[in-house]
Coordinates of C-alpha atoms in Angstrom, one line a residue:
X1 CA -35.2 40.1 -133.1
X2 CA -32.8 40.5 -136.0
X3 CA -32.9 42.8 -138.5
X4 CA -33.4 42.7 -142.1
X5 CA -30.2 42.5 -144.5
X6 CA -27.8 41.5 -141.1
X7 CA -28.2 37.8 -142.2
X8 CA -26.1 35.2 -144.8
X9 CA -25.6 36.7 -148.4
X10 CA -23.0 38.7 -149.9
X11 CA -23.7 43.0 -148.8
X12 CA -24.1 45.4 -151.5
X13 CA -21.7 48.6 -151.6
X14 CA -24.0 51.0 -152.3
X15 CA -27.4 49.3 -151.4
X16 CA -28.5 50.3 -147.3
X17 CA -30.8 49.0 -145.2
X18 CA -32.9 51.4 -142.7
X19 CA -34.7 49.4 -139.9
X20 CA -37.0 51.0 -137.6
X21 CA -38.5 53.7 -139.0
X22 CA -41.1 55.7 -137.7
X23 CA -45.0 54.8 -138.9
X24 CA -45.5 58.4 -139.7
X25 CA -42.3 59.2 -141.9
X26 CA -43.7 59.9 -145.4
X27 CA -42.3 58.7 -148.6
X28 CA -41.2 62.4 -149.0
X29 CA -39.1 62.5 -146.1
X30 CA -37.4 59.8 -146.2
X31 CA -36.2 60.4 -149.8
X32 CA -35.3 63.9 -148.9
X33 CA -33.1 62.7 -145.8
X34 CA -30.7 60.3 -147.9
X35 CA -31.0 62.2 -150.8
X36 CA -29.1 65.0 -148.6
X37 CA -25.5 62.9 -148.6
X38 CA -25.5 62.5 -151.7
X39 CA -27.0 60.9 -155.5
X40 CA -29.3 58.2 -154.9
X41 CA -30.4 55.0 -157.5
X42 CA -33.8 54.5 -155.2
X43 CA -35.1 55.1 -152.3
X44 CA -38.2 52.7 -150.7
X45 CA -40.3 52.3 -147.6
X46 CA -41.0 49.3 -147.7
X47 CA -45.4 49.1 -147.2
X48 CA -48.8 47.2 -147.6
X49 CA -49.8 47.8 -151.2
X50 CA -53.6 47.8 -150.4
X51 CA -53.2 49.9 -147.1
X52 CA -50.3 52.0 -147.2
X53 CA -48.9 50.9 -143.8
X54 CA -45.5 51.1 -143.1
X55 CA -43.5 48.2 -141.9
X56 CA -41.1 49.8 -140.5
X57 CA -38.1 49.7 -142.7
X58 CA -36.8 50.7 -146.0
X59 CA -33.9 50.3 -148.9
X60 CA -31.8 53.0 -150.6
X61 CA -29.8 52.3 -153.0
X62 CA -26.5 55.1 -154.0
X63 CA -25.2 55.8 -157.3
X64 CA -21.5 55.9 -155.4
X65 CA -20.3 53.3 -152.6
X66 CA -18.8 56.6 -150.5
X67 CA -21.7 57.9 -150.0
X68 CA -23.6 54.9 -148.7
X69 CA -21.1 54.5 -146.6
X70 CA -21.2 58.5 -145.4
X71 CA -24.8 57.8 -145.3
X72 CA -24.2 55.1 -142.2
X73 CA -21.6 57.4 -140.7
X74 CA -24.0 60.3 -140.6
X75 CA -27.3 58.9 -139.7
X76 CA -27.3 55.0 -138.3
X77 CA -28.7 55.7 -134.8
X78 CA -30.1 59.0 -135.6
X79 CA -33.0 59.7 -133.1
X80 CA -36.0 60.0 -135.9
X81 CA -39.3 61.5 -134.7
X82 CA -40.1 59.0 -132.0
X83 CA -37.5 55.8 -133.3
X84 CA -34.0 55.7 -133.4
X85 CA -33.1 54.3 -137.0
X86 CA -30.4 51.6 -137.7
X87 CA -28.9 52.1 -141.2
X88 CA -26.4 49.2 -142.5
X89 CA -25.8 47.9 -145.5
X90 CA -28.4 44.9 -147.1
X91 CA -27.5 41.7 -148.5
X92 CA -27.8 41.4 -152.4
X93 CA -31.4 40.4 -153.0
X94 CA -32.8 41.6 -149.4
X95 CA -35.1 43.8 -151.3
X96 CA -37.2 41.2 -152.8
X97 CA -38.9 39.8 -149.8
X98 CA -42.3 39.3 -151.1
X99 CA -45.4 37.0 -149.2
X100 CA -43.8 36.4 -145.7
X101 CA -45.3 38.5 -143.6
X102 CA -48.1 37.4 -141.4
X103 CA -51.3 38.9 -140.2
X104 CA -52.0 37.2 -136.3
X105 CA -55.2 37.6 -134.6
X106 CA -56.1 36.4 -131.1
X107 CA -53.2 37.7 -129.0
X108 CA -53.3 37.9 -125.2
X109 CA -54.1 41.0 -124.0
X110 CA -50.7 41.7 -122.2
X111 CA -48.2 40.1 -124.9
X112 CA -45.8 42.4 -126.7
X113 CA -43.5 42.1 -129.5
X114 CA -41.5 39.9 -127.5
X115 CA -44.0 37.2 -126.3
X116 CA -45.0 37.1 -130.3
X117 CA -41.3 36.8 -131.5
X118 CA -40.4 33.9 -128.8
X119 CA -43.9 32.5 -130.4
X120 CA -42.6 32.8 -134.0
X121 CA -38.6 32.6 -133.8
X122 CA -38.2 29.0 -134.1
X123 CA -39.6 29.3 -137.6
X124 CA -37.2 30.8 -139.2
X125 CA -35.8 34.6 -138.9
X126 CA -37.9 37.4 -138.3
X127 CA -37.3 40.6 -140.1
X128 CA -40.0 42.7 -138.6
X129 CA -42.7 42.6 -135.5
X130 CA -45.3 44.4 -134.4
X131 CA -48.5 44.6 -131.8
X132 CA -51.1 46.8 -132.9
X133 CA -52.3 49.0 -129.9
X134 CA -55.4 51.4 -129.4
X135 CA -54.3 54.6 -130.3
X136 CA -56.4 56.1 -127.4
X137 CA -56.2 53.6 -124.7
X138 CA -52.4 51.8 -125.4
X139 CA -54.6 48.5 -124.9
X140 CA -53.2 46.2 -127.4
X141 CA -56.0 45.5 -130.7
X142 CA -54.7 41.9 -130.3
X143 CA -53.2 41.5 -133.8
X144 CA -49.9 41.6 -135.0
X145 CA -48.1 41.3 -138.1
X146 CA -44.5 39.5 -138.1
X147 CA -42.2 39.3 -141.6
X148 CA -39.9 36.6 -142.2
X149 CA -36.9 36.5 -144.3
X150 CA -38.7 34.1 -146.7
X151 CA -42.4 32.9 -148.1
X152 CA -40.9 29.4 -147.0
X153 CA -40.8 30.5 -143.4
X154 CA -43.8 32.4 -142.8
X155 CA -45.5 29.0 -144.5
X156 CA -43.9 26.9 -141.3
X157 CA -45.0 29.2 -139.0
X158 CA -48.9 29.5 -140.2
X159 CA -49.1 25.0 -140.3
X160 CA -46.9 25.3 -136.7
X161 CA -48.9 27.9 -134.8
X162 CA -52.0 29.0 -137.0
X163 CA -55.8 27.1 -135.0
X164 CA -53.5 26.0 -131.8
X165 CA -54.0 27.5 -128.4
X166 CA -50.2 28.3 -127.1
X167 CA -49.6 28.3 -123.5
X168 CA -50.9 32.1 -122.3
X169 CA -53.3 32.2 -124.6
X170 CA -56.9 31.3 -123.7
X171 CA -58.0 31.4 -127.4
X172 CA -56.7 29.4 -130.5
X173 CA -54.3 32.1 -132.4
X174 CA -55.2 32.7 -135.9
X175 CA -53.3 33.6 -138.7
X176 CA -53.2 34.7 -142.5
X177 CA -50.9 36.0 -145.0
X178 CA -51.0 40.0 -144.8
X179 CA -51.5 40.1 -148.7
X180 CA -54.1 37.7 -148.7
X181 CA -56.3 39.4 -145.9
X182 CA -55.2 43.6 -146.7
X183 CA -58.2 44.3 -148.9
X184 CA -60.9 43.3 -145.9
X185 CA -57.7 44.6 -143.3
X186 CA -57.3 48.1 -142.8
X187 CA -54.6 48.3 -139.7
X188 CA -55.6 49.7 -136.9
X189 CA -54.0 53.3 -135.9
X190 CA -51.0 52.7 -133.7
X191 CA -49.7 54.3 -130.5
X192 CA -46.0 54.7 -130.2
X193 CA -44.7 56.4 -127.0
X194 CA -42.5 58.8 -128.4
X195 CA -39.3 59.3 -126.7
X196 CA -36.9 61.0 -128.6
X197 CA -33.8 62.2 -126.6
X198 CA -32.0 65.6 -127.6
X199 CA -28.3 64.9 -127.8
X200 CA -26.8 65.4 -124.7
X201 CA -30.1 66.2 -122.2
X202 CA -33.3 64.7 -120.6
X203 CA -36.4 64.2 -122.9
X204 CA -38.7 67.6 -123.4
X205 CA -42.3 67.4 -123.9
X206 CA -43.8 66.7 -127.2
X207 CA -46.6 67.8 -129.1
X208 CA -48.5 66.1 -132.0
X209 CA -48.3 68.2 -135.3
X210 CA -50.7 66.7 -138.1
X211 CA -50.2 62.9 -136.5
X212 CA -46.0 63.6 -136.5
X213 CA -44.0 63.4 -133.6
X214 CA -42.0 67.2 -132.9
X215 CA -39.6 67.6 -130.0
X216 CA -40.5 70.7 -128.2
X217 CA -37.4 71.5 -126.3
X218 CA -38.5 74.8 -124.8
X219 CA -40.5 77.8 -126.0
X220 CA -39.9 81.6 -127.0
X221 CA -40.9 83.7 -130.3
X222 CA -37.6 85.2 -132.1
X223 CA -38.4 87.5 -135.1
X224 CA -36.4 85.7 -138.2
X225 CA -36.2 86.4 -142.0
X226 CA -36.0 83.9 -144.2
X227 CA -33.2 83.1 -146.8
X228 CA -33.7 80.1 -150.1
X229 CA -31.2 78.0 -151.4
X230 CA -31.5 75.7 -153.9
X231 CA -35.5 75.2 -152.8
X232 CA -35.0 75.1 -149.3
X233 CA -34.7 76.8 -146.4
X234 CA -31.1 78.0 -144.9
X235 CA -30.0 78.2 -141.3
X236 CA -27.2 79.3 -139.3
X237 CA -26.1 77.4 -136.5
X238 CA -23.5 79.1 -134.3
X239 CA -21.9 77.4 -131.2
X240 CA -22.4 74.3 -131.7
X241 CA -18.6 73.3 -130.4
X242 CA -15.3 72.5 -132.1
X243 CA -16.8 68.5 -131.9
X244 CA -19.5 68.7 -133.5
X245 CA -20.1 66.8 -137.3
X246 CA -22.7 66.8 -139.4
X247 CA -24.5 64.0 -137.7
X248 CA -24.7 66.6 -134.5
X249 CA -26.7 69.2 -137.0
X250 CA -28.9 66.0 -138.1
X251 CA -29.6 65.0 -134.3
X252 CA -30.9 68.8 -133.7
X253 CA -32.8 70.0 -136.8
X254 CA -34.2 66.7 -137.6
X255 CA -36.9 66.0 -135.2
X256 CA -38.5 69.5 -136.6
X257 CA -39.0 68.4 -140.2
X258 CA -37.4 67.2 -143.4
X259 CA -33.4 68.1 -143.4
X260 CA -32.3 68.2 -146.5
X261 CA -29.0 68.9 -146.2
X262 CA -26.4 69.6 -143.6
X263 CA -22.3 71.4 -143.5
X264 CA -20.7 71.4 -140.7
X265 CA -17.7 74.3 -141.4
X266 CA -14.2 72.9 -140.6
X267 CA -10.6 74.1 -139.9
X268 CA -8.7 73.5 -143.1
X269 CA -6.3 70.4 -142.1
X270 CA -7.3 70.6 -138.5
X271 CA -10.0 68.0 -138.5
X272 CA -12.1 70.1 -135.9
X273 CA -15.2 72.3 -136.1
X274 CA -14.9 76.0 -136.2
X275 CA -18.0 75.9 -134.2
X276 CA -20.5 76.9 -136.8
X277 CA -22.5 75.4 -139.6
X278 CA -25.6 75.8 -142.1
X279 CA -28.5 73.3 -142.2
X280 CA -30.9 73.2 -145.3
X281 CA -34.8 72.3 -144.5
X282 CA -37.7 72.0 -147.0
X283 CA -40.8 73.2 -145.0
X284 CA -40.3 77.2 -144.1
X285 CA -42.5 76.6 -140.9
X286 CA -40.2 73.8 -139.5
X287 CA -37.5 75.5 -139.9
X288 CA -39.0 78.2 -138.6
X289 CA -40.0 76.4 -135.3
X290 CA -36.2 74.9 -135.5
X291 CA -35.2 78.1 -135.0
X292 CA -37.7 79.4 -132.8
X293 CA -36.8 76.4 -130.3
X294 CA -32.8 76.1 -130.6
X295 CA -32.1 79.7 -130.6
X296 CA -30.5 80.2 -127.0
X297 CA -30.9 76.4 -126.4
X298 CA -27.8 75.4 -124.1
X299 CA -26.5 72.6 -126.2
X300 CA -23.3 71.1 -124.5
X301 CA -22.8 74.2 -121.9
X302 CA -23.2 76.8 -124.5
X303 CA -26.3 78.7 -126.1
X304 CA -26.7 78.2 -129.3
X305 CA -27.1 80.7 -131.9
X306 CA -29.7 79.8 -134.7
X307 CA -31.2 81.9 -137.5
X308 CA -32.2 82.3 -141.2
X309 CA -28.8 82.3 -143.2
X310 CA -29.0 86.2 -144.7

């Protein structure tokens, strides 16, 4: 499966593309994480009007072409609650995709996203798929959603595919427009199995907090005071290595909460860390937990030092 804004069309300088988001990322979060390199124009998850639900990717648009492209630098494959996002730049226009995506119904039991997309590709080109699963169970619901590039191709694919019984299947598959059938829709709660790597180790064991995905690399009580900057909340990272950049920080304060900001301290013409530098978080109890979790954490060989900037 492609992504969106990777196809024909001329790119935008300062107009990204973010695909693979996570279902639970809030509007908030999202907004606060670009907002962090630098001035934005807009900044959209793209989602069901009626419902609310997520499809999984987004648009933000800079005021300046630098930082859109600092943006891509610092957070394209950044490991994001339980996804690891792809941030590119989007074709002009890629933003107005509006009635192609599907709403599928009588899916085999065992298919995945893969089984639908070889169902769907020859169509035309999908943007986004999905297989709704039993948030308890991790049986699939049997429904699916799958957004072309265009209303032109998701029209093929419903007089193609829509009443007819595909090989696998034992029933005919039906399927409708997503806009046309979200006010009698409400989508099904949907199980992800969160794997989020910590740079440079194993995965650690998880734990849901309020239906979000938190990386829970190990566990210890520190007592910390808090410092504000600017609204949010300031922390000291020491020994984090003369490699690290700021897209290090983002890869271990982000799966805590919202970052909104991150400085990794440099040598002056040395191009190299000096092995220390600040991150900025909104909520005072994630970074709290950040700090609770990182402090002592061997991160590359060395312990980390972490605590409230004082």
């Amino acid at each position: 499966m492609e992504d969106v804004g990777q196809g024909l069309g001329e790119e935008s300088p300062t107009n990204l593309i973010i695909n693979y988001l996570p279902q639970t990322l809030t509007d908030e979060e999202y907004r606060s994480m670009f907002l962090s390199i630098g001035p934005i124009k807009s900044a959209k998850i793209i989602r069901d009007k009626a419902t609310g639900y997520s499809y999984g990717f987004g648009f933000v648009d800079y005021q300046h072409a630098a930082d859109a492209e600092r943006a891509i630098q610092t957070l394209n494959g950044l490991q994001l609650q339980n996804k690891r996002i792809k941030v590119a730049r989007a074709r002009m226009g890629g933003e107005n995709i509006k009635g192609a995506n599907l709403y599928i119904r009588n899916l085999p039991i065992p298919w995945t996203e893969n089984e639908l997309n070889k169902l769907f590709e020859p169509y035309g080109k999908i943007i986004q798929s999905r297989v709704l699963v039993d948030l308890q169970t991790g049986v699939s619901k049997r429904v699916g959603f799958v957004l072309y590039n265009t209303r032109q191709e998701a029209e093929a694919a419903i007089r193609s595919v829509s009443g007819t019984t595909p090989e696998g299947c034992t029933e005919p598959i039906l399927i409708k427009f997503a806009d046309d059938n979200s006010k009698k829709m409400r989508p099904p709660n949907v199980q992800y199995v969160p794997s989020p790597i910590f740079p440079g180790h194993g995965p650690g064991p998880m734990r849901n907090q309020g239906n979000r995905f938190r990386y829970n690399p190990m566990s210890g009580n520190y007592n910390v005071q808090s410092s504000t900057l600017n609204g949010g909340y300031v922390i000291f990272a020491y020994n984090i290595g003369n490699n690290a950049t700021e897209r290090t920080l983002w890869q271990l304060f982000s799966p805590f909460g919202t970052v909104q900001k991150v400085n990794v301290v440099m040598e002056p013409g040395k191009g190299v860390c000096k092995g220390y530098g600040f991150v900025t978080m909104t909520n005072f109890q994630e970074a709290q937990n950040a700090i609770n979790h990182l402090n002592g954490f061997y991160f590359q060989g060395r312990p980390l030092q972490v605590s409230f900037k004082t």
